[in-house]
Amino acid sequence: MKILFVGGTGTIGKKVTAKLQEKHELVLAGSRSGDVQFDMTDYRSIEGMFQKIGKVDALVVAAGGAYMGPLAQLTEEHFYQGIRSKMMGQINLVLVGQHYLNNGGSITLTSGILSEDPIANGTVLSAINNAVNGFVVGAAGELLQRGIRINVVSPGLVEDSAEAIGSYFPGHNPVPMDRVVNGYIKSIEGIQTGQVIKVY
Ligand SMILES: NC(=O)c1ccc[n+]([C@@H]2O[C@H](COP(=O)([O-])OP(=O)(O)OC[C@H]3O[C@@H](n4cnc5c(N)ncnc54)[C@H](OP(=O)(O)O)[C@@H]3O)[C@@H](O)[C@H]2O)c1
């Protein structure tokens, strides 16, 4: 399969792409790194990226951030940062990318455990992750009619991030990277659609 992987150089992405490249042809995309550069917060930049790459069999996104900070200090703009990046960045990749997917193709997005297991300072991410999950549930039926599957992987705190950000996740069990990788493999190579694939 030809797989476009947005965020393929990131903490999660590099482990998933290492596994995928054993069997598939990968195109890595990032804002500075990878084979092709674009900005997922900019709809036109997404269009330009797909025009350059052309048709693919799978689109995978393991990218997109959101503001973390105390609820008492949150502003509307803090939410919009996450909306522009992790929420609409991923959704716009689907809105544009659906027209570049071969029949029988798949889309895999990324949310996260904070959708249902909150931490202090994580309100924006909890909201955004649920929005991404909701988009996938909503979009799956119509995409299926056109022969395209869509799922979202929702990882817990991953092992490779535990040292850097584990202190923000008291009591959370870091998820081994091979389990995280398998969540993406299930979505890309399996048969499910419309699923939130929880890897906690
Ligand atoms: N790490 C965890 O424990 C964890 C747990 C649950 C969920 N998640 C979610 O998983 C996703 C990936 O997390 P991660 O820790 O692997 O992130 P990461 O290490 O920061 O990697 C982010 C990736 O996204 C790319 N990227 C960043 N901004 C971009 C932009 N504007 N346009 C296009 N590409 C962009 C980066 O490439 P460039 O540097 O080239 O831009 C990089 O490849 C995030 O949505 C995160 O919220 C992570």
Short mmCIF file of C-alpha atoms and ligand atoms in Angstrom, two decimals:
data_model
loop_
_atom_site.label_atom_id
_atom_site.label_comp_id
_atom_site.label_asym_id
_atom_site.label_seq_id
_atom_site.Cartn_x
_atom_site.Cartn_y
_atom_site.Cartn_z
CA MET A 1 0.00 0.00 0.00
CA LYS A 2 1.04 3.59 -0.55
CA ILE A 3 0.58 5.27 2.84
CA LEU A 4 0.68 9.01 3.52
CA PHE A 5 1.72 9.40 7.17
CA VAL A 6 1.33 12.86 8.69
CA GLY A 7 3.52 13.10 11.79
CA GLY A 8 5.64 10.14 10.80
CA THR A 9 8.72 11.66 12.43
CA GLY A 10 7.07 12.20 15.83
CA THR A 11 7.29 10.15 19.00
CA ILE A 12 4.38 7.89 18.00
CA GLY A 13 4.83 8.24 14.24
CA LYS A 14 8.42 7.04 14.08
CA LYS A 15 7.58 3.76 15.85
CA VAL A 16 4.51 3.15 13.68
CA THR A 17 6.31 3.99 10.43
CA ALA A 18 9.26 1.75 11.35
CA LYS A 19 6.81 -1.16 11.43
CA LEU A 20 4.78 -0.10 8.37
CA GLN A 21 7.82 0.30 6.12
CA GLU A 22 8.50 -3.45 6.32
CA LYS A 23 5.47 -3.98 4.07
CA HIS A 24 4.35 -0.67 2.60
CA GLU A 25 5.48 2.35 0.61
CA LEU A 26 5.48 5.36 2.93
CA VAL A 27 5.33 9.10 2.31
CA LEU A 28 6.08 11.02 5.52
CA ALA A 29 4.68 14.52 5.94
CA GLY A 30 5.43 17.14 8.57
CA SER A 31 5.73 20.89 8.93
CA ARG A 32 9.54 20.73 8.75
CA SER A 33 10.49 17.05 8.59
CA GLY A 34 9.60 14.11 6.34
CA ASP A 35 9.41 13.69 2.56
CA VAL A 36 6.92 16.52 2.07
CA GLN A 37 6.38 19.68 4.10
CA PHE A 38 3.03 21.33 4.73
CA ASP A 39 1.05 22.94 7.56
CA MET A 40 -1.90 20.91 8.83
CA THR A 41 -3.45 24.07 10.35
CA ASP A 42 -3.81 25.58 6.85
CA TYR A 43 -6.49 24.15 4.50
CA ARG A 44 -4.75 25.43 1.36
CA SER A 45 -1.48 23.90 2.45
CA ILE A 46 -3.27 20.54 2.87
CA GLU A 47 -4.70 20.85 -0.65
CA GLY A 48 -1.24 21.63 -2.03
CA MET A 49 0.28 18.64 -0.26
CA PHE A 50 -2.28 16.20 -1.72
CA GLN A 51 -1.89 17.70 -5.20
CA LYS A 52 1.84 16.99 -4.93
CA ILE A 53 1.46 13.41 -3.64
CA GLY A 54 -1.59 12.25 -5.60
CA LYS A 55 -3.63 9.16 -4.80
CA VAL A 56 -2.85 6.97 -1.77
CA ASP A 57 -4.23 3.79 -0.23
CA ALA A 58 -4.08 5.02 3.35
CA LEU A 59 -3.91 8.34 5.18
CA VAL A 60 -2.60 8.21 8.75
CA VAL A 61 -2.35 11.23 11.05
CA ALA A 62 -0.36 11.17 14.29
CA ALA A 63 -0.02 14.92 14.68
CA GLY A 64 -1.83 17.92 16.07
CA GLY A 65 -1.55 19.63 19.41
CA ALA A 66 -3.66 21.57 21.90
CA TYR A 67 -3.00 23.99 24.74
CA MET A 68 -2.48 22.60 28.23
CA GLY A 69 -3.11 24.84 31.23
CA PRO A 70 -5.32 25.46 34.27
CA LEU A 71 -9.02 25.83 33.57
CA ALA A 72 -9.19 29.07 35.59
CA GLN A 73 -6.85 30.72 33.07
CA LEU A 74 -8.23 29.26 29.84
CA THR A 75 -9.37 31.65 27.14
CA GLU A 76 -11.35 31.07 23.97
CA GLU A 77 -8.12 31.48 22.00
CA HIS A 78 -6.53 28.58 23.91
CA PHE A 79 -9.35 26.37 22.59
CA TYR A 80 -8.98 27.72 19.06
CA GLN A 81 -5.30 26.72 19.02
CA GLY A 82 -6.33 23.09 19.53
CA ILE A 83 -9.29 23.43 17.18
CA ARG A 84 -7.04 24.73 14.38
CA SER A 85 -4.38 22.06 14.99
CA LYS A 86 -5.53 18.73 16.40
CA MET A 87 -9.24 19.03 15.55
CA MET A 88 -9.67 20.87 12.22
CA GLY A 89 -6.14 19.94 11.12
CA GLN A 90 -7.12 16.28 11.17
CA ILE A 91 -10.66 16.89 9.93
CA ASN A 92 -9.43 19.02 7.01
CA LEU A 93 -6.94 16.29 6.12
CA VAL A 94 -9.95 13.97 5.81
CA LEU A 95 -12.13 16.48 3.93
CA VAL A 96 -9.42 16.98 1.33
CA GLY A 97 -7.86 13.52 1.56
CA GLN A 98 -11.10 11.58 0.94
CA HIS A 99 -10.84 12.61 -2.73
CA TYR A 100 -7.31 11.24 -2.98
CA LEU A 101 -7.97 7.79 -1.50
CA ASN A 102 -8.09 4.74 -3.70
CA ASN A 103 -11.12 2.48 -3.45
CA GLY A 104 -10.68 0.13 -0.48
CA GLY A 105 -8.47 2.69 1.27
CA SER A 106 -8.43 3.78 4.89
CA ILE A 107 -8.01 6.82 7.10
CA THR A 108 -6.56 6.67 10.63
CA LEU A 109 -6.63 9.68 12.98
CA THR A 110 -5.30 10.15 16.50
CA SER A 111 -7.11 11.36 19.64
CA GLY A 112 -6.07 10.25 23.14
CA ILE A 113 -7.03 8.93 26.55
CA LEU A 114 -7.96 12.39 27.92
CA SER A 115 -11.28 12.09 26.08
CA GLU A 116 -12.48 9.96 28.99
CA ASP A 117 -9.71 9.85 31.62
CA PRO A 118 -8.91 13.49 32.43
CA ILE A 119 -5.86 15.11 34.02
CA ALA A 120 -5.36 18.56 35.53
CA ASN A 121 -4.59 21.18 32.84
CA GLY A 122 -5.99 18.91 30.13
CA THR A 123 -9.48 20.35 29.54
CA VAL A 124 -8.78 21.55 26.01
CA LEU A 125 -7.35 18.17 24.99
CA SER A 126 -10.28 16.32 26.58
CA ALA A 127 -12.68 18.40 24.46
CA ILE A 128 -10.65 18.16 21.26
CA ASN A 129 -10.09 14.40 21.55
CA ASN A 130 -13.83 13.85 21.88
CA ALA A 131 -14.42 16.06 18.84
CA VAL A 132 -12.00 13.96 16.77
CA ASN A 133 -13.62 10.73 18.01
CA GLY A 134 -17.06 12.15 17.19
CA PHE A 135 -15.99 13.16 13.69
CA VAL A 136 -14.83 9.62 12.95
CA VAL A 137 -18.07 8.08 14.23
CA GLY A 138 -20.06 10.53 12.14
CA ALA A 139 -18.05 10.24 8.93
CA ALA A 140 -17.64 6.45 8.81
CA GLY A 141 -20.99 5.54 7.23
CA GLU A 142 -20.76 7.81 4.20
CA LEU A 143 -17.10 6.97 3.64
CA LEU A 144 -17.96 3.27 3.74
CA GLN A 145 -20.50 3.76 0.96
CA ARG A 146 -17.55 4.92 -1.12
CA GLY A 147 -15.33 2.01 -0.09
CA ILE A 148 -13.22 3.92 2.43
CA ARG A 149 -12.74 3.03 6.11
CA ILE A 150 -11.97 5.51 8.91
CA ASN A 151 -10.88 4.92 12.52
CA VAL A 152 -9.20 6.88 15.27
CA VAL A 153 -6.49 5.52 17.55
CA SER A 154 -6.82 6.82 21.09
CA PRO A 155 -3.56 6.12 22.91
CA GLY A 156 -2.87 6.47 26.60
CA LEU A 157 0.34 8.19 27.66
CA VAL A 158 2.85 6.34 25.49
CA GLU A 159 6.01 4.83 26.94
CA ASP A 160 8.32 7.00 24.83
CA SER A 161 6.71 10.17 26.24
CA ALA A 162 6.61 9.03 29.86
CA GLU A 163 9.92 10.61 30.85
CA ALA A 164 9.06 13.99 29.33
CA ILE A 165 5.40 14.40 30.34
CA GLY A 166 4.60 11.49 32.69
CA SER A 167 4.47 13.81 35.71
CA TYR A 168 1.32 15.42 34.22
CA PHE A 169 -0.37 11.97 34.22
CA PRO A 170 -0.35 10.80 37.85
CA GLY A 171 -1.38 7.16 38.19
CA HIS A 172 -1.45 6.53 34.45
CA ASN A 173 0.25 3.41 33.13
CA PRO A 174 2.46 4.27 30.14
CA VAL A 175 1.49 2.17 27.13
CA PRO A 176 4.26 0.02 25.57
CA MET A 177 5.10 1.25 22.07
CA ASP A 178 4.41 -2.11 20.40
CA ARG A 179 0.80 -1.92 21.64
CA VAL A 180 0.49 1.62 20.31
CA VAL A 181 1.90 0.50 16.94
CA ASN A 182 -0.63 -2.34 16.82
CA GLY A 183 -3.53 0.08 17.30
CA TYR A 184 -2.53 1.78 14.04
CA ILE A 185 -1.86 -1.54 12.27
CA LYS A 186 -5.36 -2.73 13.21
CA SER A 187 -6.90 0.36 11.67
CA ILE A 188 -4.75 0.33 8.51
CA GLU A 189 -4.61 -3.39 7.73
CA GLY A 190 -7.79 -4.61 9.47
CA ILE A 191 -11.45 -4.43 8.50
CA GLN A 192 -12.95 -2.14 11.14
CA THR A 193 -14.50 1.24 10.46
CA GLY A 194 -15.97 4.01 12.62
CA GLN A 195 -14.05 2.71 15.62
CA VAL A 196 -12.26 4.51 18.43
CA ILE A 197 -9.36 2.10 18.90
CA LYS A 198 -8.40 2.58 22.54
CA VAL A 199 -4.83 1.65 23.44
CA TYR A 200 -4.66 2.28 27.20
N1 LIG B 1 2.80 11.14 23.10
C1 LIG B 1 1.77 10.66 23.81
O1 LIG B 1 1.92 10.11 24.92
C2 LIG B 1 0.38 10.78 23.26
C3 LIG B 1 -0.68 10.14 23.92
C4 LIG B 1 -1.98 10.25 23.39
C5 LIG B 1 -2.20 10.97 22.23
N2 LIG B 1 -1.15 11.59 21.61
C6 LIG B 1 -1.42 12.35 20.39
O2 LIG B 1 -0.71 11.75 19.32
C7 LIG B 1 -0.34 12.74 18.37
C8 LIG B 1 1.16 12.62 18.12
O3 LIG B 1 1.83 12.77 19.36
P1 LIG B 1 3.43 12.68 19.44
O4 LIG B 1 3.76 12.68 20.91
O5 LIG B 1 3.95 11.61 18.58
O6 LIG B 1 3.82 14.13 18.84
P2 LIG B 1 5.25 14.70 18.43
O7 LIG B 1 6.35 13.81 18.90
O8 LIG B 1 5.25 16.13 18.86
O9 LIG B 1 5.24 14.63 16.82
C9 LIG B 1 4.40 15.47 16.10
C10 LIG B 1 4.51 15.15 14.61
O10 LIG B 1 3.60 16.01 13.91
C11 LIG B 1 4.28 16.80 12.93
N3 LIG B 1 3.67 18.15 12.93
C12 LIG B 1 3.66 19.04 13.95
N4 LIG B 1 3.03 20.18 13.59
C13 LIG B 1 2.61 19.99 12.31
C14 LIG B 1 1.92 20.80 11.36
N5 LIG B 1 1.49 22.05 11.68
N6 LIG B 1 1.68 20.31 10.13
C15 LIG B 1 2.10 19.06 9.79
N7 LIG B 1 2.77 18.24 10.64
C16 LIG B 1 3.02 18.70 11.89
C17 LIG B 1 5.73 16.82 13.41
O11 LIG B 1 6.63 16.98 12.31
P3 LIG B 1 7.41 18.42 12.14
O12 LIG B 1 8.27 18.57 13.35
O13 LIG B 1 8.12 18.27 10.86
O14 LIG B 1 6.30 19.42 12.08
C18 LIG B 1 5.88 15.42 14.01
O15 LIG B 1 6.16 14.46 12.99
C19 LIG B 1 -0.77 14.09 18.96
O16 LIG B 1 -2.02 14.45 18.44
C20 LIG B 1 -0.92 13.78 20.43
O17 LIG B 1 -1.85 14.63 21.08
C21 LIG B 1 0.12 11.50 22.09
#
